[in-house]
Structures are given as C-alpha cells and as structure tokens.
mmCIF file of C-alpha atoms and ligand atoms in Angstrom:
data_model
loop_
_atom_site.group_PDB
_atom_site.id
_atom_site.type_symbol
_atom_site.label_atom_id
_atom_site.label_comp_id
_atom_site.label_asym_id
_atom_site.label_seq_id
_atom_site.Cartn_x
_atom_site.Cartn_y
_atom_site.Cartn_z
ATOM 1 C CA MET A 1 17.662 3.162 -23.374
ATOM 2 C CA GLY A 2 16.916 6.796 -22.659
ATOM 3 C CA ILE A 3 13.268 6.038 -22.104
ATOM 4 C CA LEU A 4 14.018 4.470 -18.715
ATOM 5 C CA THR A 5 15.242 7.773 -17.379
ATOM 6 C CA ASP A 6 12.421 9.855 -18.939
ATOM 7 C CA THR A 7 10.242 11.226 -16.190
ATOM 8 C CA TYR A 8 6.906 12.842 -15.431
ATOM 9 C CA THR A 9 6.660 15.409 -12.642
ATOM 10 C CA LEU A 10 4.296 14.637 -9.782
ATOM 11 C CA ASN A 11 2.174 17.335 -8.158
ATOM 12 C CA THR A 12 4.737 17.247 -5.329
ATOM 13 C CA GLY A 13 7.424 18.477 -7.719
ATOM 14 C CA ALA A 14 9.266 15.148 -7.596
ATOM 15 C CA THR A 15 10.029 13.297 -10.792
ATOM 16 C CA ILE A 16 8.885 9.744 -11.539
ATOM 17 C CA PRO A 17 10.360 7.542 -14.303
ATOM 18 C CA LYS A 18 7.719 6.932 -16.989
ATOM 19 C CA ILE A 19 8.372 3.204 -17.006
ATOM 20 C CA GLY A 20 8.309 1.223 -13.796
ATOM 21 C CA PHE A 21 9.016 -2.427 -13.250
ATOM 22 C CA GLY A 22 5.842 -4.141 -12.037
ATOM 23 C CA THR A 23 6.293 -6.941 -9.536
ATOM 24 C CA TRP A 24 2.717 -8.179 -9.089
ATOM 25 C CA GLN A 25 2.579 -12.002 -9.029
ATOM 26 C CA ILE A 26 6.335 -12.382 -8.733
ATOM 27 C CA PRO A 27 6.925 -14.657 -5.736
ATOM 28 C CA ASN A 28 9.173 -13.506 -2.882
ATOM 29 C CA GLY A 29 12.604 -15.117 -2.886
ATOM 30 C CA GLU A 30 14.854 -15.797 -5.790
ATOM 31 C CA GLU A 31 12.315 -14.899 -8.457
ATOM 32 C CA ALA A 32 11.475 -11.439 -7.208
ATOM 33 C CA TYR A 33 15.089 -10.826 -6.222
ATOM 34 C CA ASN A 34 16.504 -11.823 -9.606
ATOM 35 C CA ALA A 35 13.854 -10.066 -11.671
ATOM 36 C CA THR A 36 14.231 -6.789 -9.694
ATOM 37 C CA ALA A 37 18.025 -7.034 -9.770
ATOM 38 C CA PHE A 38 17.990 -7.649 -13.511
ATOM 39 C CA ALA A 39 15.583 -4.738 -14.111
ATOM 40 C CA LEU A 40 17.847 -2.401 -12.142
ATOM 41 C CA GLN A 41 20.965 -3.635 -13.952
ATOM 42 C CA SER A 42 19.178 -3.033 -17.226
ATOM 43 C CA GLY A 43 18.478 0.567 -16.373
ATOM 44 C CA TYR A 44 15.051 0.530 -14.797
ATOM 45 C CA ARG A 45 14.917 3.107 -12.018
ATOM 46 C CA HIS A 46 11.344 2.668 -10.919
ATOM 47 C CA ILE A 47 10.089 -0.397 -9.039
ATOM 48 C CA ASP A 48 6.456 -0.978 -8.123
ATOM 49 C CA THR A 49 5.516 -3.386 -5.365
ATOM 50 C CA ALA A 50 2.838 -3.769 -2.670
ATOM 51 C CA ARG A 51 2.547 -5.221 0.784
ATOM 52 C CA VAL A 52 0.052 -7.766 -0.530
ATOM 53 C CA TYR A 53 2.396 -8.990 -3.312
ATOM 54 C CA GLY A 54 4.391 -10.600 -0.508
ATOM 55 C CA ASN A 55 7.690 -9.766 -2.196
ATOM 56 C CA GLU A 56 8.736 -6.547 -0.451
ATOM 57 C CA GLU A 57 11.589 -8.398 1.228
ATOM 58 C CA SER A 58 13.232 -9.600 -1.984
ATOM 59 C CA VAL A 59 12.455 -6.441 -3.889
ATOM 60 C CA GLY A 60 14.028 -4.338 -1.111
ATOM 61 C CA LYS A 61 17.059 -6.556 -0.934
ATOM 62 C CA ALA A 62 17.592 -6.342 -4.678
ATOM 63 C CA ILE A 63 17.427 -2.549 -4.413
ATOM 64 C CA ARG A 64 19.890 -2.442 -1.521
ATOM 65 C CA ASP A 65 22.317 -4.897 -3.203
ATOM 66 C CA SER A 66 22.161 -3.074 -6.552
ATOM 67 C CA GLY A 67 24.856 -0.570 -5.685
ATOM 68 C CA ILE A 68 22.591 2.133 -7.136
ATOM 69 C CA ALA A 69 22.085 5.146 -4.876
ATOM 70 C CA ARG A 70 18.706 4.996 -3.191
ATOM 71 C CA ALA A 71 17.912 8.516 -4.424
ATOM 72 C CA GLU A 72 18.190 7.298 -8.004
ATOM 73 C CA ILE A 73 15.495 4.669 -7.573
ATOM 74 C CA PHE A 74 11.774 5.438 -7.428
ATOM 75 C CA LEU A 75 10.103 2.913 -5.189
ATOM 76 C CA THR A 76 6.366 2.451 -4.687
ATOM 77 C CA THR A 77 4.542 0.203 -2.274
ATOM 78 C CA LYS A 78 0.888 0.004 -1.214
ATOM 79 C CA LEU A 79 -1.274 -0.177 1.848
ATOM 80 C CA PRO A 80 -3.299 -3.447 1.854
ATOM 81 C CA ALA A 81 -6.782 -2.807 0.519
ATOM 82 C CA GLU A 82 -8.543 -4.178 3.581
ATOM 83 C CA VAL A 83 -6.991 -1.594 5.922
ATOM 84 C CA LYS A 84 -9.529 1.178 6.284
ATOM 85 C CA ASN A 85 -8.546 2.838 9.533
ATOM 86 C CA TYR A 86 -5.912 5.322 10.656
ATOM 87 C CA GLU A 87 -3.952 3.352 13.254
ATOM 88 C CA GLU A 88 -3.614 0.176 11.271
ATOM 89 C CA ALA A 89 -2.584 2.139 8.172
ATOM 90 C CA LEU A 90 0.320 3.666 10.130
ATOM 91 C CA GLU A 91 1.298 0.223 11.392
ATOM 92 C CA LYS A 92 1.175 -1.362 7.962
ATOM 93 C CA PHE A 93 3.421 1.349 6.575
ATOM 94 C CA GLU A 94 5.970 0.556 9.306
ATOM 95 C CA THR A 95 5.840 -3.110 8.349
ATOM 96 C CA SER A 96 6.403 -2.278 4.671
ATOM 97 C CA ILE A 97 9.349 0.019 5.314
ATOM 98 C CA LYS A 98 10.943 -2.539 7.639
ATOM 99 C CA THR A 99 10.391 -5.410 5.207
ATOM 100 C CA LEU A 100 11.748 -3.409 2.294
ATOM 101 C CA GLY A 101 14.703 -2.353 4.420
ATOM 102 C CA VAL A 102 14.551 1.279 3.282
ATOM 103 C CA ASP A 103 14.233 4.600 5.082
ATOM 104 C CA TYR A 104 11.526 5.925 2.811
ATOM 105 C CA VAL A 105 9.417 5.099 -0.217
ATOM 106 C CA ASP A 106 8.857 7.474 -3.127
ATOM 107 C CA LEU A 107 5.176 6.734 -3.383
ATOM 108 C CA TYR A 108 2.761 5.067 -1.009
ATOM 109 C CA LEU A 109 -0.701 4.154 -2.329
ATOM 110 C CA ILE A 110 -3.982 2.943 -0.845
ATOM 111 C CA HIS A 111 -4.156 -0.298 -2.822
ATOM 112 C CA ALA A 112 -7.877 -0.241 -3.547
ATOM 113 C CA PRO A 113 -11.018 1.600 -2.436
ATOM 114 C CA TRP A 114 -12.488 -1.597 -0.994
ATOM 115 C CA PRO A 115 -11.115 -4.857 0.397
ATOM 116 C CA TRP A 116 -10.615 -7.451 -2.341
ATOM 117 C CA SER A 117 -13.214 -9.622 -0.590
ATOM 118 C CA ASP A 118 -15.808 -6.877 -0.988
ATOM 119 C CA ARG A 119 -15.096 -5.351 -4.352
ATOM 120 C CA GLY A 120 -17.423 -2.468 -5.085
ATOM 121 C CA GLY A 121 -18.349 -1.983 -1.418
ATOM 122 C CA ASP A 122 -18.676 1.531 -0.028
ATOM 123 C CA TYR A 123 -15.713 2.349 2.209
ATOM 124 C CA THR A 124 -15.844 6.119 1.867
ATOM 125 C CA GLU A 125 -15.230 6.823 5.545
ATOM 126 C CA GLY A 126 -12.527 4.168 5.845
ATOM 127 C CA ASN A 127 -10.684 5.607 2.894
ATOM 128 C CA ILE A 128 -10.789 9.058 4.461
ATOM 129 C CA GLN A 129 -9.303 7.587 7.666
ATOM 130 C CA ALA A 130 -6.621 5.694 5.779
ATOM 131 C CA TRP A 131 -5.850 8.840 3.779
ATOM 132 C CA LYS A 132 -5.271 10.772 7.021
ATOM 133 C CA ALA A 133 -2.603 8.211 7.910
ATOM 134 C CA LEU A 134 -1.007 8.591 4.491
ATOM 135 C CA GLU A 135 -0.948 12.356 4.941
ATOM 136 C CA GLU A 136 0.849 11.889 8.267
ATOM 137 C CA ILE A 137 3.389 9.578 6.634
ATOM 138 C CA TYR A 138 3.865 12.072 3.811
ATOM 139 C CA LYS A 139 4.430 14.929 6.204
ATOM 140 C CA SER A 140 6.993 12.849 8.067
ATOM 141 C CA GLY A 141 8.966 12.566 4.821
ATOM 142 C CA ARG A 142 8.980 8.807 4.833
ATOM 143 C CA ALA A 143 6.750 8.677 1.808
ATOM 144 C CA LYS A 144 7.823 11.353 -0.634
ATOM 145 C CA ALA A 145 4.418 11.231 -2.312
ATOM 146 C CA ILE A 146 1.072 9.531 -1.555
ATOM 147 C CA GLY A 147 -1.712 8.392 -3.769
ATOM 148 C CA VAL A 148 -4.349 5.746 -4.468
ATOM 149 C CA SER A 149 -4.935 2.772 -6.718
ATOM 150 C CA ASN A 150 -8.088 1.444 -8.342
ATOM 151 C CA PHE A 151 -10.030 4.576 -7.365
ATOM 152 C CA ASN A 152 -12.686 5.942 -9.709
ATOM 153 C CA SER A 153 -13.517 9.652 -10.013
ATOM 154 C CA THR A 154 -16.157 9.575 -7.249
ATOM 155 C CA GLN A 155 -13.739 7.934 -4.826
ATOM 156 C CA LEU A 156 -11.033 10.405 -5.783
ATOM 157 C CA GLN A 157 -13.429 13.314 -5.284
ATOM 158 C CA SER A 158 -14.149 12.164 -1.746
ATOM 159 C CA ILE A 159 -10.406 12.250 -0.978
ATOM 160 C CA LEU A 160 -10.145 15.712 -2.536
ATOM 161 C CA ASP A 161 -13.121 16.931 -0.471
ATOM 162 C CA ASN A 162 -11.975 15.508 2.836
ATOM 163 C CA GLY A 163 -8.190 15.466 2.667
ATOM 164 C CA THR A 164 -5.550 18.154 2.809
ATOM 165 C CA VAL A 165 -3.126 16.565 0.344
ATOM 166 C CA VAL A 166 -4.132 15.932 -3.288
ATOM 167 C CA PRO A 167 -3.178 12.407 -4.315
ATOM 168 C CA ALA A 168 -0.113 12.399 -6.538
ATOM 169 C CA ALA A 169 -1.177 9.333 -8.513
ATOM 170 C CA ASP A 170 -3.982 6.885 -9.195
ATOM 171 C CA GLN A 171 -2.706 3.515 -10.296
ATOM 172 C CA ILE A 172 -5.338 1.774 -12.387
ATOM 173 C CA ARG A 173 -5.737 -1.113 -14.825
ATOM 174 C CA PHE A 174 -5.105 0.535 -18.120
ATOM 175 C CA PHE A 175 -4.296 -0.973 -21.524
ATOM 176 C CA ILE A 176 -5.327 -0.724 -25.149
ATOM 177 C CA GLY A 177 -9.102 -1.247 -25.214
ATOM 178 C CA PHE A 178 -9.500 -0.631 -21.489
ATOM 179 C CA THR A 179 -8.517 2.944 -20.695
ATOM 180 C CA GLN A 180 -11.061 3.945 -18.024
ATOM 181 C CA ASP A 181 -11.565 7.262 -19.753
ATOM 182 C CA GLU A 182 -13.672 8.942 -17.102
ATOM 183 C CA THR A 183 -11.260 8.223 -14.275
ATOM 184 C CA THR A 184 -8.294 9.051 -16.514
ATOM 185 C CA GLN A 185 -9.721 12.365 -17.618
ATOM 186 C CA PHE A 186 -10.765 13.351 -14.101
ATOM 187 C CA SER A 187 -7.322 12.523 -12.704
ATOM 188 C CA GLN A 188 -5.430 14.264 -15.433
ATOM 189 C CA ASP A 189 -7.623 17.371 -14.982
ATOM 190 C CA GLN A 190 -6.774 17.376 -11.269
ATOM 191 C CA GLY A 191 -3.036 16.904 -11.835
ATOM 192 C CA ILE A 192 -3.177 13.350 -10.519
ATOM 193 C CA LEU A 193 -0.882 11.113 -12.526
ATOM 194 C CA ILE A 194 -2.372 7.928 -13.927
ATOM 195 C CA GLU A 195 -0.184 4.865 -13.562
ATOM 196 C CA ALA A 196 -1.099 2.021 -15.895
ATOM 197 C CA TYR A 197 -0.877 -1.422 -14.374
ATOM 198 C CA SER A 198 -1.265 -4.501 -16.520
ATOM 199 C CA PRO A 199 -0.347 -2.556 -19.686
ATOM 200 C CA LEU A 200 -0.349 -5.949 -21.485
ATOM 201 C CA ALA A 201 -3.706 -6.938 -19.978
ATOM 202 C CA THR A 202 -1.672 -9.451 -17.913
ATOM 203 C CA GLY A 203 -0.538 -10.996 -21.190
ATOM 204 C CA ARG A 204 -3.918 -11.309 -22.890
ATOM 205 C CA ILE A 205 -3.234 -8.479 -25.334
ATOM 206 C CA LEU A 206 -0.332 -10.390 -26.877
ATOM 207 C CA ASN A 207 -2.718 -12.321 -29.146
ATOM 208 C CA ASN A 208 -4.713 -9.299 -30.270
ATOM 209 C CA PRO A 209 -4.622 -9.239 -34.104
ATOM 210 C CA ASP A 210 -5.448 -5.514 -34.333
ATOM 211 C CA VAL A 211 -2.540 -4.549 -32.125
ATOM 212 C CA LYS A 212 -0.331 -7.068 -33.989
ATOM 213 C CA LYS A 213 -1.064 -5.202 -37.216
ATOM 214 C CA ILE A 214 0.228 -1.968 -35.720
ATOM 215 C CA ALA A 215 3.213 -3.757 -34.198
ATOM 216 C CA ASP A 216 4.221 -5.189 -37.567
ATOM 217 C CA LYS A 217 3.982 -1.745 -39.140
ATOM 218 C CA TYR A 218 6.495 -0.336 -36.671
ATOM 219 C CA ASP A 219 8.595 -3.487 -36.583
ATOM 220 C CA LYS A 220 7.921 -3.791 -32.860
ATOM 221 C CA THR A 221 6.312 -6.464 -30.703
ATOM 222 C CA VAL A 222 2.721 -6.271 -29.462
ATOM 223 C CA ALA A 223 4.139 -5.777 -25.962
ATOM 224 C CA GLN A 224 6.211 -2.796 -27.098
ATOM 225 C CA VAL A 225 3.274 -1.176 -28.886
ATOM 226 C CA SER A 226 1.087 -1.719 -25.847
ATOM 227 C CA ILE A 227 3.588 -0.110 -23.491
ATOM 228 C CA ARG A 228 4.306 2.725 -25.904
ATOM 229 C CA TYR A 229 0.561 3.358 -26.184
ATOM 230 C CA THR A 230 0.214 3.826 -22.425
ATOM 231 C CA LEU A 231 3.107 6.285 -22.431
ATOM 232 C CA GLN A 232 1.633 8.304 -25.261
ATOM 233 C CA ARG A 233 -1.619 8.485 -23.280
ATOM 234 C CA GLY A 234 0.339 10.298 -20.605
ATOM 235 C CA THR A 235 0.435 7.463 -18.080
ATOM 236 C CA VAL A 236 3.237 5.702 -16.238
ATOM 237 C CA SER A 237 3.580 2.196 -17.628
ATOM 238 C CA LEU A 238 4.201 -0.709 -15.260
ATOM 239 C CA PRO A 239 4.914 -3.842 -17.295
ATOM 240 C CA LYS A 240 5.670 -6.994 -15.335
ATOM 241 C CA SER A 241 7.919 -9.813 -16.418
ATOM 242 C CA THR A 242 10.225 -12.421 -14.964
ATOM 243 C CA HIS A 243 12.035 -13.069 -18.242
ATOM 244 C CA GLU A 244 15.207 -11.149 -18.962
ATOM 245 C CA GLU A 245 14.390 -10.959 -22.662
ATOM 246 C CA TYR A 246 11.023 -9.387 -21.920
ATOM 247 C CA ILE A 247 12.383 -7.062 -19.256
ATOM 248 C CA LEU A 248 14.792 -5.675 -21.872
ATOM 249 C CA GLN A 249 12.224 -5.628 -24.657
ATOM 250 C CA ASN A 250 9.668 -3.745 -22.559
ATOM 251 C CA ALA A 251 12.133 -0.922 -22.020
ATOM 252 C CA ASP A 252 12.989 -0.671 -25.691
ATOM 253 C CA VAL A 253 10.058 1.555 -26.581
ATOM 254 C CA ASP A 254 11.742 4.700 -27.820
ATOM 255 C CA PHE A 255 9.556 5.104 -30.932
ATOM 256 C CA GLU A 256 6.482 7.073 -31.793
ATOM 257 C CA ILE A 257 3.037 5.696 -32.696
ATOM 258 C CA ASP A 258 1.568 8.267 -35.096
ATOM 259 C CA ALA A 259 -1.700 10.086 -34.459
ATOM 260 C CA GLU A 260 -3.721 7.955 -36.859
ATOM 261 C CA ASP A 261 -2.548 4.714 -35.312
ATOM 262 C CA MET A 262 -3.142 6.097 -31.814
ATOM 263 C CA ALA A 263 -6.704 6.902 -32.867
ATOM 264 C CA PHE A 264 -7.105 3.374 -34.184
ATOM 265 C CA LEU A 265 -5.823 1.900 -30.910
ATOM 266 C CA ASP A 266 -8.045 4.309 -28.905
ATOM 267 C CA GLY A 267 -11.034 2.909 -30.808
ATOM 268 C CA LEU A 268 -10.365 -0.740 -29.890
ATOM 269 C CA THR A 269 -12.477 -2.297 -27.173
ATOM 270 C CA ASP A 270 -11.477 -5.201 -25.041
ATOM 271 C CA THR A 271 -14.212 -7.744 -25.406
ATOM 272 C CA GLU A 272 -13.259 -9.731 -22.320
ATOM 273 C CA GLU A 273 -13.623 -6.827 -19.922
HETATM 274 P P1 LIG B 301 6.364 -13.330 -17.585
HETATM 275 O O1 LIG B 301 6.057 -12.675 -16.266
HETATM 276 O O2 LIG B 301 6.258 -14.807 -17.569
HETATM 277 O O3 LIG B 301 7.676 -12.887 -18.134
HETATM 278 P P2 LIG B 301 1.128 -7.152 -17.454
HETATM 279 O O4 LIG B 301 2.349 -6.318 -17.383
HETATM 280 O O5 LIG B 301 0.009 -6.579 -18.267
HETATM 281 O O6 LIG B 301 0.644 -7.556 -16.065
HETATM 282 O O7 LIG B 301 1.486 -8.528 -18.204
HETATM 283 C C1 LIG B 301 2.396 -9.409 -17.645
HETATM 284 C C2 LIG B 301 2.361 -10.739 -18.434
HETATM 285 O O8 LIG B 301 2.866 -10.559 -19.750
HETATM 286 C C3 LIG B 301 3.222 -11.790 -17.786
HETATM 287 O O9 LIG B 301 2.583 -13.038 -17.986
HETATM 288 C C4 LIG B 301 4.529 -11.661 -18.529
HETATM 289 O O10 LIG B 301 5.191 -12.913 -18.619
HETATM 290 C C5 LIG B 301 4.040 -11.326 -19.943
HETATM 291 N N1 LIG B 301 5.013 -10.453 -20.639
HETATM 292 C C6 LIG B 301 5.633 -9.380 -20.187
HETATM 293 N N2 LIG B 301 6.397 -8.785 -21.101
HETATM 294 C C7 LIG B 301 6.258 -9.540 -22.227
HETATM 295 C C8 LIG B 301 6.808 -9.467 -23.533
HETATM 296 N N3 LIG B 301 7.620 -8.501 -23.900
HETATM 297 N N4 LIG B 301 6.435 -10.445 -24.417
HETATM 298 C C9 LIG B 301 5.578 -11.413 -24.092
HETATM 299 N N5 LIG B 301 5.046 -11.545 -22.860
HETATM 300 C C10 LIG B 301 5.360 -10.608 -21.931
#
C-alpha cells in the first residue's frame, strides 16, 4: 500500500502523508485505541485528532505503544474552537501535548474560526490572538507546523495580513459535490495545503448513485472513489472508520480516475448541503 507513504510537502518543507486516519467521533478508550492501533499496523502514518474529540489520550497511547518511531508518524491535533485568546491557547496546547503523551505534534490547527455555539460569528481579533500563540508554539518546535480548520478565504486573509507565519494547512469539509472551490483555490494559490475532512460526507456519499456508477467502472467501492477523488484534487484525505475492513479498504486507493470521470465528479452537487 504505497499510497500510505505518499506525501505532500508543506510550506515548512516538512512532508505530510496524503492519507490520514481521521478520529472524529471515535470515543476515547478501547475504540479510539484499537482503531488507531489498527490503522498504524496497517501502514497509516498520519493520524488526525483534536482536543474536542476527547480521544487524545487513547490516540496518543496507541501511537506510543505502536513501536513505530515517533518521527515516522505525522500527528495533528487542534485548538478548541472556542479559545480565542493568546494565554488560553498556550494552555490548551500544553493540555493536548500532555494528554497525547508526546513531545511535539506535527501540525496544530485552530479548529474553527468561531466557537461551535456561534457558527458564523466574527472572531477576527480572537483568531489573530490565537494565531500569535500558535506562532509561539511553532517557534518553540513543539508544533512542527501550524494551520487552521474551517477557515474561508477572508478568514485566511486576515491571518496572512496580521500574522508572521503563513498557515501550512486549512482543514475543511471537502467531498465530491462539496469542494468549497473559492477557499480551496485561494489556499492552493497561497501554498496552504487543503486537508479534506469527511471525504465520505460522513457516510452519506455511500448511497450516491452517480458516484456508484464511477466506482463500478473502476471496480472500486464508492468510498475508494471518494477518497481517490480528494487526492486527485490535491488535498490530504482524512477518512474515518472504526471497522478494520474499512480502514484497510480506504487505504487501497492506488488507482487513477481519468480526466473525464474527474470532470463528471467535479460537476456533481450535493443536494443536502
Ligand atoms: P464506521 O466509522 O462505522 O466504520 P467520513 O470519513 O466522511 O467522516 O465518513 C465516516 C463514515 O463513513 C463513518 O460512518 C464510517 O463508518 C463510514 N465509512 C468509512 N469508511 C467506509 C467504507 N470504506 N465503506 C463504508 N463506510 C465507511
């Protein structure tokens, strides 16, 4: 499964495996531990978690117990979305590192531009303050790269205008039919890597007949076509699963969707968004 060791290069110069194991909604304890351990055993070398997922403890333990050198694993966690000030951002990072039981993370992201309880609210100043903390952490070497999540182009521009470090990544919801083209284009133009979370639309895409048609043509599953699509769009793909069969299947995406089929998939729109 060569694809699991294929990488992009971040604007820091560090490499990042193109496929990461997403751990959103995997409960702390046995479930997160086993899923992460299995992903690592299966060759995944990129694990994506967040303080708010509540599973940093089990994810970190699975990484430490894996016997794989820390340097060979790319680990991301995220600053809770409601933290919009410098001091608390520094504190929350400490909590994450301690809970994960690691000396550093490879990528630390501001989880969202606004608290989840106030989606769409304007936290421009708070994001600038939080970003200052991330820059500090980056300069200390304890986050090898820093970035954001769920930011649109305006919110990214404000970080570019007010910060001294260009975000390395923007992790956004991205799947066939929902590709946030403006944000994606803006980021890619700025050398900010787009990371696709929910590449399967949290499972909803699995019943999409248009994608199924393409999957049948390539003798692949809808999940595999969906993940492959995100990779061919130049994004990191972060599929989440707790089933061993799926964890393996989602990494078996070493095939090529041709230009015509990519164009067809690009043209689909997700009616539920
Ligand atoms: P589960 O976690 O029960 O294994 P996304 O990555 O877009 O957030 O989607 C995750 C959802 O898709 C989860 O419900 C997950 O199920 C399911 N899933 C992940 N991989 C596959 C797959 N290869 N086939 C079918 N369902 C999958």
